[in-house]
Coordinates of C-alpha atoms (C1' of nucleotides) in Angstrom, one line a residue:
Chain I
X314 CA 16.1 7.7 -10.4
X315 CA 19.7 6.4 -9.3
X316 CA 19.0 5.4 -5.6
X317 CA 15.2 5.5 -5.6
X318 CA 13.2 3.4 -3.9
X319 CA 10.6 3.0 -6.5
X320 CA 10.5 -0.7 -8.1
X321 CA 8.5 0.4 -11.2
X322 CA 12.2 -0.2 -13.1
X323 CA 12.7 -3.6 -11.8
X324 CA 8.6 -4.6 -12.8
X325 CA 9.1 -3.4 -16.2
X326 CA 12.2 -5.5 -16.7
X327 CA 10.5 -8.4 -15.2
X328 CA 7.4 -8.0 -18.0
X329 CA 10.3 -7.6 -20.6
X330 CA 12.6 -10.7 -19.4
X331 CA 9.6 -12.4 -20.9
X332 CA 9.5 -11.2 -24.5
X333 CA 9.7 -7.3 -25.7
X334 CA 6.5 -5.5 -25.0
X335 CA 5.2 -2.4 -25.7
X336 CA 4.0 0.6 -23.1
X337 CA 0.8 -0.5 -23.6
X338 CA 1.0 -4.3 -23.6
X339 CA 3.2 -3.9 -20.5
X340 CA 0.6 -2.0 -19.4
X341 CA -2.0 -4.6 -19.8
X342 CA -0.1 -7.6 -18.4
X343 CA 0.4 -6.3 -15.1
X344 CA -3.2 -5.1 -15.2
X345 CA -4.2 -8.9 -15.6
X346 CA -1.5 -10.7 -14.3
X347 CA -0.9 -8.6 -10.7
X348 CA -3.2 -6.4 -10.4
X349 CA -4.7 -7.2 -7.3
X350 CA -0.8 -7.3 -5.5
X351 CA 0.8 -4.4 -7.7
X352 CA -0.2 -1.6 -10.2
X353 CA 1.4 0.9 -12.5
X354 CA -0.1 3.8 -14.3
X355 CA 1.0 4.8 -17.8
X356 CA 2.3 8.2 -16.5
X357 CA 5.2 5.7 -14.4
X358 CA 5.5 3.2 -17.1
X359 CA 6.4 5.5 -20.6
X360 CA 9.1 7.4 -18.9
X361 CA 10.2 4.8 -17.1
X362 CA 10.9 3.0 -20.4
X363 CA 13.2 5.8 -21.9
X364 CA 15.1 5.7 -18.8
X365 CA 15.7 2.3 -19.1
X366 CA 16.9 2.7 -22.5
X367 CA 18.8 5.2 -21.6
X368 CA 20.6 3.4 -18.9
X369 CA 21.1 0.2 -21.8
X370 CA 19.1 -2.2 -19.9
X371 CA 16.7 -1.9 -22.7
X372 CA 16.2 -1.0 -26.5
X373 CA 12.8 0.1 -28.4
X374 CA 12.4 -0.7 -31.9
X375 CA 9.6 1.8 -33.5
X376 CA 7.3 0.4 -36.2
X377 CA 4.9 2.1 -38.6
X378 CA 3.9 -0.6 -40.4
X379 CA 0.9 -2.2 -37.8
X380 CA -2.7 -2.0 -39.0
X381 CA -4.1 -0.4 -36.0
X382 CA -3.5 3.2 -35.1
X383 CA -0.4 5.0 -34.8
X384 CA 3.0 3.6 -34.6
X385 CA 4.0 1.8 -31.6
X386 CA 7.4 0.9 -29.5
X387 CA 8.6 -2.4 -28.9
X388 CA 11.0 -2.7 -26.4
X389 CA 13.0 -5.5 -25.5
X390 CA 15.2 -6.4 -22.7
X391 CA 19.1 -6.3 -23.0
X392 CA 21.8 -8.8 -21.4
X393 CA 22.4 -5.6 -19.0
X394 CA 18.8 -5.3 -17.9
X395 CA 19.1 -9.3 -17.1
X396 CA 22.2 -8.7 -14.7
X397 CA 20.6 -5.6 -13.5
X398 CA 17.1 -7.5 -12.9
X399 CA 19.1 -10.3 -11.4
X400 CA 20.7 -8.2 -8.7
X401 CA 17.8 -7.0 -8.0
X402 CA 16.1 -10.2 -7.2
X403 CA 18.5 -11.8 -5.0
X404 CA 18.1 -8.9 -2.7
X405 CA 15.9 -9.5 0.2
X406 CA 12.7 -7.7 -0.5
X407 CA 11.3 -4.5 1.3
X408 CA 8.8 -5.2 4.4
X409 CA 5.6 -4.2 2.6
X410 CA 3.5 -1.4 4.2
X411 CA -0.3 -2.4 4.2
X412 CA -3.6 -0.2 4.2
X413 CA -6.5 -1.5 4.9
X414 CA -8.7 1.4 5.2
X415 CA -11.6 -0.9 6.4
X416 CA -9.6 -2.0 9.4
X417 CA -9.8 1.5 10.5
X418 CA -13.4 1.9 10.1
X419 CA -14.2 -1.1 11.9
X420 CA -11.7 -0.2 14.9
X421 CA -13.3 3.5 15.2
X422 CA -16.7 1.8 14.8
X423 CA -17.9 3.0 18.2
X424 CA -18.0 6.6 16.6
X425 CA -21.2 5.6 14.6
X426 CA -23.9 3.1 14.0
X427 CA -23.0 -0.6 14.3
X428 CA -24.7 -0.9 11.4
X429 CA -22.8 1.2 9.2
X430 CA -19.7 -1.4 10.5
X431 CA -21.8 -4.5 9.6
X432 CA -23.0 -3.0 6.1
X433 CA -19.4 -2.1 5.0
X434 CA -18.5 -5.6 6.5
X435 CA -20.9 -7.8 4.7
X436 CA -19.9 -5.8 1.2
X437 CA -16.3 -6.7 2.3
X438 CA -17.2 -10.5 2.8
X439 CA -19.2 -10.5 -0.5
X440 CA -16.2 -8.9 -2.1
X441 CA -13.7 -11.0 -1.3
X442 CA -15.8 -14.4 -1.8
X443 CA -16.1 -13.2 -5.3
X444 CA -12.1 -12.7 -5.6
X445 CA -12.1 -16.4 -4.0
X446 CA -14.5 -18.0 -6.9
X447 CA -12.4 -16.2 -9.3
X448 CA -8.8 -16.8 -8.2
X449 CA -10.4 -20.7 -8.0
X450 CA -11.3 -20.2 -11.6
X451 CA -7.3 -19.4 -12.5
X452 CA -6.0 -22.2 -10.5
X453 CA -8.7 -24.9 -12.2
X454 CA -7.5 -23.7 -15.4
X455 CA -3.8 -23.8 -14.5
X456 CA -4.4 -27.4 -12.9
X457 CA -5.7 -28.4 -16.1
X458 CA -2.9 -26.9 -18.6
X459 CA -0.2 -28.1 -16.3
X460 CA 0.0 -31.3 -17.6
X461 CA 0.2 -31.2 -21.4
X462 CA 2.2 -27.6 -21.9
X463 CA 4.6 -26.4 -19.2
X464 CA 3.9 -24.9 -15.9
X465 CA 2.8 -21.0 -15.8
X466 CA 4.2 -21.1 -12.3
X467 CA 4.7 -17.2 -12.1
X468 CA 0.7 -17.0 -12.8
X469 CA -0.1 -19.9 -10.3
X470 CA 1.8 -18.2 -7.7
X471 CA 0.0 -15.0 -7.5
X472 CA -3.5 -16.6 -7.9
X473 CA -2.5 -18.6 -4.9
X474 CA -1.4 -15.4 -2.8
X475 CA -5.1 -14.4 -3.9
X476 CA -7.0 -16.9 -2.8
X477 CA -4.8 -17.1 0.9
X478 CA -5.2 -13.4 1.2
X479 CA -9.2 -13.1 -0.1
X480 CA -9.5 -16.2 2.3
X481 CA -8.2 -14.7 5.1
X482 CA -9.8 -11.2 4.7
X483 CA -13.2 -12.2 4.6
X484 CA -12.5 -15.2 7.6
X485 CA -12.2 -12.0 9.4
X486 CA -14.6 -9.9 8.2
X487 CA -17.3 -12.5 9.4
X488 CA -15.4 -13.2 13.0
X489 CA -15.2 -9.6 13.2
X490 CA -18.6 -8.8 12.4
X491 CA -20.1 -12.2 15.2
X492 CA -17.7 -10.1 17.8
X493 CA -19.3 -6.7 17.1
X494 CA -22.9 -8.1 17.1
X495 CA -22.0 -10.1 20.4
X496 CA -20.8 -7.0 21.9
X497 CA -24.1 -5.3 21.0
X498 CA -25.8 -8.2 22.5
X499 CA -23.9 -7.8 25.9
X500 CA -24.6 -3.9 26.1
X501 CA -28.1 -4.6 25.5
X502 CA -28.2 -7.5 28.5
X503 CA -26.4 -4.8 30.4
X504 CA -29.1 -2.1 29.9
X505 CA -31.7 -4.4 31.0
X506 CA -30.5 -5.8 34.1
Chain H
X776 CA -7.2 19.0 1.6
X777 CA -10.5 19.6 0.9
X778 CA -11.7 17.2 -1.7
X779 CA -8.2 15.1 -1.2
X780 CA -8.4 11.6 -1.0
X781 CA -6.1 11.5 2.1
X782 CA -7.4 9.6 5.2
X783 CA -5.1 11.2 7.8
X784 CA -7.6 13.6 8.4
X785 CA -9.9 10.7 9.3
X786 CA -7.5 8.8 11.3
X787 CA -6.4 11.6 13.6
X788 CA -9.9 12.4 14.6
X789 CA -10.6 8.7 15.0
X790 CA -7.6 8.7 17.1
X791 CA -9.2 11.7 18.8
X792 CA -12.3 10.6 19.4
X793 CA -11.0 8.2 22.0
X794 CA -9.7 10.9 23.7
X795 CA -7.1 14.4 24.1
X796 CA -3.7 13.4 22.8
X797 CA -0.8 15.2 21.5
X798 CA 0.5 15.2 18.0
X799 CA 3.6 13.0 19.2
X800 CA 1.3 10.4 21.7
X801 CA -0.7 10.4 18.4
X802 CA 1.7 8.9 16.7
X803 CA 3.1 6.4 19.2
X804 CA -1.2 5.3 19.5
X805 CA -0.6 4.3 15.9
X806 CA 2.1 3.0 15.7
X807 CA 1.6 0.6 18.6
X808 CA -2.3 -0.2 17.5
X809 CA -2.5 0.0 13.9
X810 CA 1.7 0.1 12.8
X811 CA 1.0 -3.1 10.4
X812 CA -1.7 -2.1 8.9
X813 CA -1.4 2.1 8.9
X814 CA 1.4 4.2 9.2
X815 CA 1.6 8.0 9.7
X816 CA 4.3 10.2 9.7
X817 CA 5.0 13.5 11.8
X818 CA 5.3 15.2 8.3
X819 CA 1.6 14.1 7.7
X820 CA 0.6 14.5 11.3
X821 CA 1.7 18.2 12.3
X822 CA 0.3 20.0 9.2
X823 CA -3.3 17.8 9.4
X824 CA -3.5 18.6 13.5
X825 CA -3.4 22.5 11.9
X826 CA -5.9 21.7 9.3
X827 CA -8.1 19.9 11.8
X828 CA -8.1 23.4 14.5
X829 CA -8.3 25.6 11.1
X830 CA -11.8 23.8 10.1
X831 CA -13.0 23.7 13.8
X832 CA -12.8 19.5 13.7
X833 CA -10.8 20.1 16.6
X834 CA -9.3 22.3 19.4
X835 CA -6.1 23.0 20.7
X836 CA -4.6 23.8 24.2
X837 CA -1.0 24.6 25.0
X838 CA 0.7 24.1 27.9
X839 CA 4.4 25.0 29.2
X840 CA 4.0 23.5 32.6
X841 CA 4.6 19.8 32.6
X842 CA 8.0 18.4 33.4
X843 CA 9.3 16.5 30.1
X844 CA 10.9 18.7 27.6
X845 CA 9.3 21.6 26.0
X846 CA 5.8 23.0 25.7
X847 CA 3.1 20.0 24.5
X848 CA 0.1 20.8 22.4
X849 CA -2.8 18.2 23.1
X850 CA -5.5 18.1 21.0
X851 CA -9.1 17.2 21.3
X852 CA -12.4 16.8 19.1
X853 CA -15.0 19.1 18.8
X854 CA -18.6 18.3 17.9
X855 CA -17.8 18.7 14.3
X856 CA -15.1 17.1 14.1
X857 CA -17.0 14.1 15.8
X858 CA -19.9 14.3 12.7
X859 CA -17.0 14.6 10.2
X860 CA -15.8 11.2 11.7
X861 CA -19.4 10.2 11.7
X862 CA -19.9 11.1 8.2
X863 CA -16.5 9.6 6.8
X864 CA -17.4 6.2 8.8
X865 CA -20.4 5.6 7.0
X866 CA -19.3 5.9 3.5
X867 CA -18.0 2.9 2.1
X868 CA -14.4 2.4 2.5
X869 CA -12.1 2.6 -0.9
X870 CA -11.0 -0.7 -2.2
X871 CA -7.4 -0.9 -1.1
X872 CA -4.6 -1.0 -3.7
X873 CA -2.1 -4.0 -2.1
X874 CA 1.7 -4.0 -2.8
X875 CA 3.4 -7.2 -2.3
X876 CA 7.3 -6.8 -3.2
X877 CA 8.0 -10.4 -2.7
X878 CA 5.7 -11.5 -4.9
X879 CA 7.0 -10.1 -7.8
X880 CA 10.3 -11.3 -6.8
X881 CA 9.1 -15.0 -6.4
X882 CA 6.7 -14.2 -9.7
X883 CA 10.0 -12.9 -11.5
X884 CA 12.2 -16.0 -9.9
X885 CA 12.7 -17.6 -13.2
X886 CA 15.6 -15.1 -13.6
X887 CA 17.4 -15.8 -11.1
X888 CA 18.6 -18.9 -9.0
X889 CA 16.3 -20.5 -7.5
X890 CA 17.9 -20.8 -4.3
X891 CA 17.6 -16.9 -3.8
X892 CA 13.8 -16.8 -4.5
X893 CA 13.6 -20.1 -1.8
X894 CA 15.9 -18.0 0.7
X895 CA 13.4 -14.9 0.5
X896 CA 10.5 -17.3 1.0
X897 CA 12.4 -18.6 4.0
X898 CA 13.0 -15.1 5.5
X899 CA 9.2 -14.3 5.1
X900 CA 7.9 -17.0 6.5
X901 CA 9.9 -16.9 9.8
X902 CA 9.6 -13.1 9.5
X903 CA 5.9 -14.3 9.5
X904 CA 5.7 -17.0 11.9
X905 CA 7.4 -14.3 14.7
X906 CA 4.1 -12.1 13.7
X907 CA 2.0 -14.5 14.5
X908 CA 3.1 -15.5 18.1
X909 CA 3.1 -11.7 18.6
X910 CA -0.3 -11.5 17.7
X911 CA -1.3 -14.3 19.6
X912 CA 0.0 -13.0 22.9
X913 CA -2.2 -9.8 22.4
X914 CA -5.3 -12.2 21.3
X915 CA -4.2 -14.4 24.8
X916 CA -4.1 -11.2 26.7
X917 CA -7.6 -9.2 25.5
X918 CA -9.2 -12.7 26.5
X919 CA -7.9 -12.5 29.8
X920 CA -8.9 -9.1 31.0
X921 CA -11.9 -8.9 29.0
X922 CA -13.7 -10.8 31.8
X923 CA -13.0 -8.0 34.2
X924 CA -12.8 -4.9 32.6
X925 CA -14.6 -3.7 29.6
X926 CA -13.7 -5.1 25.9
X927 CA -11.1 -3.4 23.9
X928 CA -13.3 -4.5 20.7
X929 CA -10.8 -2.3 18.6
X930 CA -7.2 -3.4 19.5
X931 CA -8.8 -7.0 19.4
X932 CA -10.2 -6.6 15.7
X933 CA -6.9 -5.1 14.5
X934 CA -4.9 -8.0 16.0
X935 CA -7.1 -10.5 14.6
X936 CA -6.4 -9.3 11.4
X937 CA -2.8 -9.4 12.0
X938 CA -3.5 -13.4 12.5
X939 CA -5.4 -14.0 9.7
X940 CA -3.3 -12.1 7.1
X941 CA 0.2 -12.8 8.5
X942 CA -1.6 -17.0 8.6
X943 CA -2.2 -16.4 4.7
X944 CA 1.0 -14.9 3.7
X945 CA 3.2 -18.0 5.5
X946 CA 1.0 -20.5 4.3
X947 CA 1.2 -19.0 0.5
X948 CA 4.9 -18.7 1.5
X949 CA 5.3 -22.7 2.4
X950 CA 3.3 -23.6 -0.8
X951 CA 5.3 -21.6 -3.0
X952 CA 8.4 -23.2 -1.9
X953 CA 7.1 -26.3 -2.1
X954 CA 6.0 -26.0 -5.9
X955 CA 9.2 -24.0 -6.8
X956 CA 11.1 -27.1 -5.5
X957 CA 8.9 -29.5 -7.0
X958 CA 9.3 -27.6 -10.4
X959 CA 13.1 -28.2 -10.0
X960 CA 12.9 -31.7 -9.1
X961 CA 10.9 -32.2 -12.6
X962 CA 13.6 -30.3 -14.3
X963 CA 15.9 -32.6 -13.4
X964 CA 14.3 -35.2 -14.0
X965 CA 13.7 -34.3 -17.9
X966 CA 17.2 -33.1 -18.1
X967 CA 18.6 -37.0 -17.2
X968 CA 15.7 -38.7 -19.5
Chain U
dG1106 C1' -21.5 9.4 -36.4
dC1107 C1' -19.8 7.7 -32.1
dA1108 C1' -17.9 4.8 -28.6
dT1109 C1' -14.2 1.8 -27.7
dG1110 C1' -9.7 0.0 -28.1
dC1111 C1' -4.9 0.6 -29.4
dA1112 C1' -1.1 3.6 -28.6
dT1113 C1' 2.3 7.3 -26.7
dG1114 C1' 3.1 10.8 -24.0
dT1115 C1' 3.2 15.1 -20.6
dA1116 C1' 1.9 18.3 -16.8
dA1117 C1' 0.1 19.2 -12.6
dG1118 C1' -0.8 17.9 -8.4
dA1119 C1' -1.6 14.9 -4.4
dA1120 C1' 0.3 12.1 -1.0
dG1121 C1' 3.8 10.5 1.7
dT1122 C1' 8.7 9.9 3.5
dT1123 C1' 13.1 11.5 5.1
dA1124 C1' 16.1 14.5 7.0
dC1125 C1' 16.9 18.2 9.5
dA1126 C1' 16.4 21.9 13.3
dT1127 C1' 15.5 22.8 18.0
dG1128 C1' 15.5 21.8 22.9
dA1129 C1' 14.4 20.0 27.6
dT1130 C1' 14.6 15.9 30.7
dT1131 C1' 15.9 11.4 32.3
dG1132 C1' 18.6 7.4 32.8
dT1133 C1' 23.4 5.1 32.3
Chain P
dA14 C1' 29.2 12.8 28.9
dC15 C1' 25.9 10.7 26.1
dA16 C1' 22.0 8.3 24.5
dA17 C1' 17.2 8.0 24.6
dT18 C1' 12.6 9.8 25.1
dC19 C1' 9.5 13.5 24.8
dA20 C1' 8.0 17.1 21.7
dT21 C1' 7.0 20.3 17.6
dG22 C1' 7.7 21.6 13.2
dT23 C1' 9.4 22.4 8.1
dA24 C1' 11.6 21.7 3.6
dA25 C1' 12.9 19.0 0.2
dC26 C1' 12.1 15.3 -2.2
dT27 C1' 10.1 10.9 -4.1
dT28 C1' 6.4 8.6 -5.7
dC29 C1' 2.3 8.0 -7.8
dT30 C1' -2.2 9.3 -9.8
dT31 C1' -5.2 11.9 -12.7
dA32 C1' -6.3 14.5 -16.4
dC33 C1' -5.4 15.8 -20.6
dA34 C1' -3.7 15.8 -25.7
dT35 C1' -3.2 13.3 -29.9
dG36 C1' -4.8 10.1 -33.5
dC37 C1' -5.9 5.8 -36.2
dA38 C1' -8.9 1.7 -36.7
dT39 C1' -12.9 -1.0 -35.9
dG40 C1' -17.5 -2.2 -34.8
dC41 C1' -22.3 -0.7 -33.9

DNA sequence: GCATGCATGTAAGAAGTTACATGATTGT
DNA sequence: ACAATCATGTAACTTCTTACATGCATGC
């Protein structure tokens, strides 16, 4: 884990810079606060945590004494983990590789029925105007608390990336879906002339 | 392979389906149509070509004749392999997991100067702007020839994308900085009240 | 009594990248 | 001579997901 490229070491400490957590709870913030832009699974997080402690840029307290279910771990950041998360953010960040698997099946549409395109393409507009109403939800609500308590900037941020992205995936999903119908229009002029 | 969740398989005979190619022109097709939003490597491609022969999705011909470098192995689809495509086309495509690095970074910013988190935000939207205008000369060009020749409906829904999503992510960029900087500016401001 | 949520963890495997090996041809 | 491009392939490795095991508490 020395010179890996993985940034599940860096997330965790950027959960933790804001208060010790546990697995779980770390777990459950990224869930709700990034989980449309990032995800981790329990099977990264838990080991991911003892290596941090093992490294010293964090320390787990265990506690038995909680009402519900077994014991759980707290862990909390050190002043190492701080530098260490520091360093990491002033680096310039990695050029993200995307996957949008419905990109492909609109671009090998020709193999099948345009309809099979448009269906997956309305679903993909529906889909993302939901994600749009929602993210609008967040920032309303952020709007709102901004001016008695103090700004959740970090949460505003990546509701904004939401609603830009959302935005401009279903903008075009509908142009694409008026080009494929306009094509279909022009092969049917074509077979009747 | 058989009940993976891998779409390689898919986008090689997509990839096919257009036409013979070899394993490296394969490749080199994806990179230059679909590089920013698919990537394949020659570790994935080599072994899937294999698979695809294996299951009869597609056939193989050698040749030792042609003038650049060793022997080439092109491959083309077979019927199957064209009602695999088929088949994989209409099902609805997975909802794709996103990974935005520089999100977290500018999400994680209060723990580091700001003037690092403004830098990347700089970086990414020139780095963005540059995709743009690249975009745009494809988008200028497919308008062009498609009045002569027939439309390349595929190329042009891929680099539409590109505009719209590469759009989003400057505009989130500009926004960003401009509320990090006006969350410093109110800092200051309560710090000399 | 049973599902759900809280809570920690591991093992197996899938998916994907990187580095390497090989080798001919073409352009500088 | 050397770099680049064409061309195929494998091995090692990293990363990540999924499934499972365990077990208490709470609400229906």
């Amino acid at each position: 884990m020395q010179e890996s490229t993985s940034k599940t070491k860096y997330v965790l400490l950027g959960v933790l810079s804001r208060g010790p957590q546990t697995g779980y709870s770390i777990k459950k913030a990224i869930e709700y606060e990034y989980s449309h832009f990032w995800q981790e699974s329990f099977g990264q997080i838990y080991p991911t945590l003892k290596f941090l402690v093992k490294e010293g840029f964090a320390e787990s307290t265990e506690s038995q004494d909680q009402k519900n279910g077994r014991g759980q771990i707290a862990y909390q950041i050190t002043e190492a983990g701080k530098i260490e998360l520091k360093k990491w953010l002033r680096e310039a960040p990695t050029i993200e590789k995307l996957r949008y698997e419905i990109l492909l099946k609109v671009s090998f549409g020709a193999s099948c029925e345009t309809d099979a395109v448009v269906g997956h393409l309305d679903e993909f507009i529906k889909r993302n105007q939901l994600l749009i109403e929602e993210v609008d939800g967040f920032l309303d609500y952020f709007k709102r608390i901004n001016k008695d308590e103090e700004r959740h900037i970090d949460s505003e941020l990546t509701a904004l990336c939401g609603k830009y992205i959302y935005t401009a995936m279903r903008d075009w999903a509908v142009e694409s879906k008026r080009i494929i119908e306009e094509r279909k229009v022009e092969e049917h002029e074509t077979k009747n002339s």
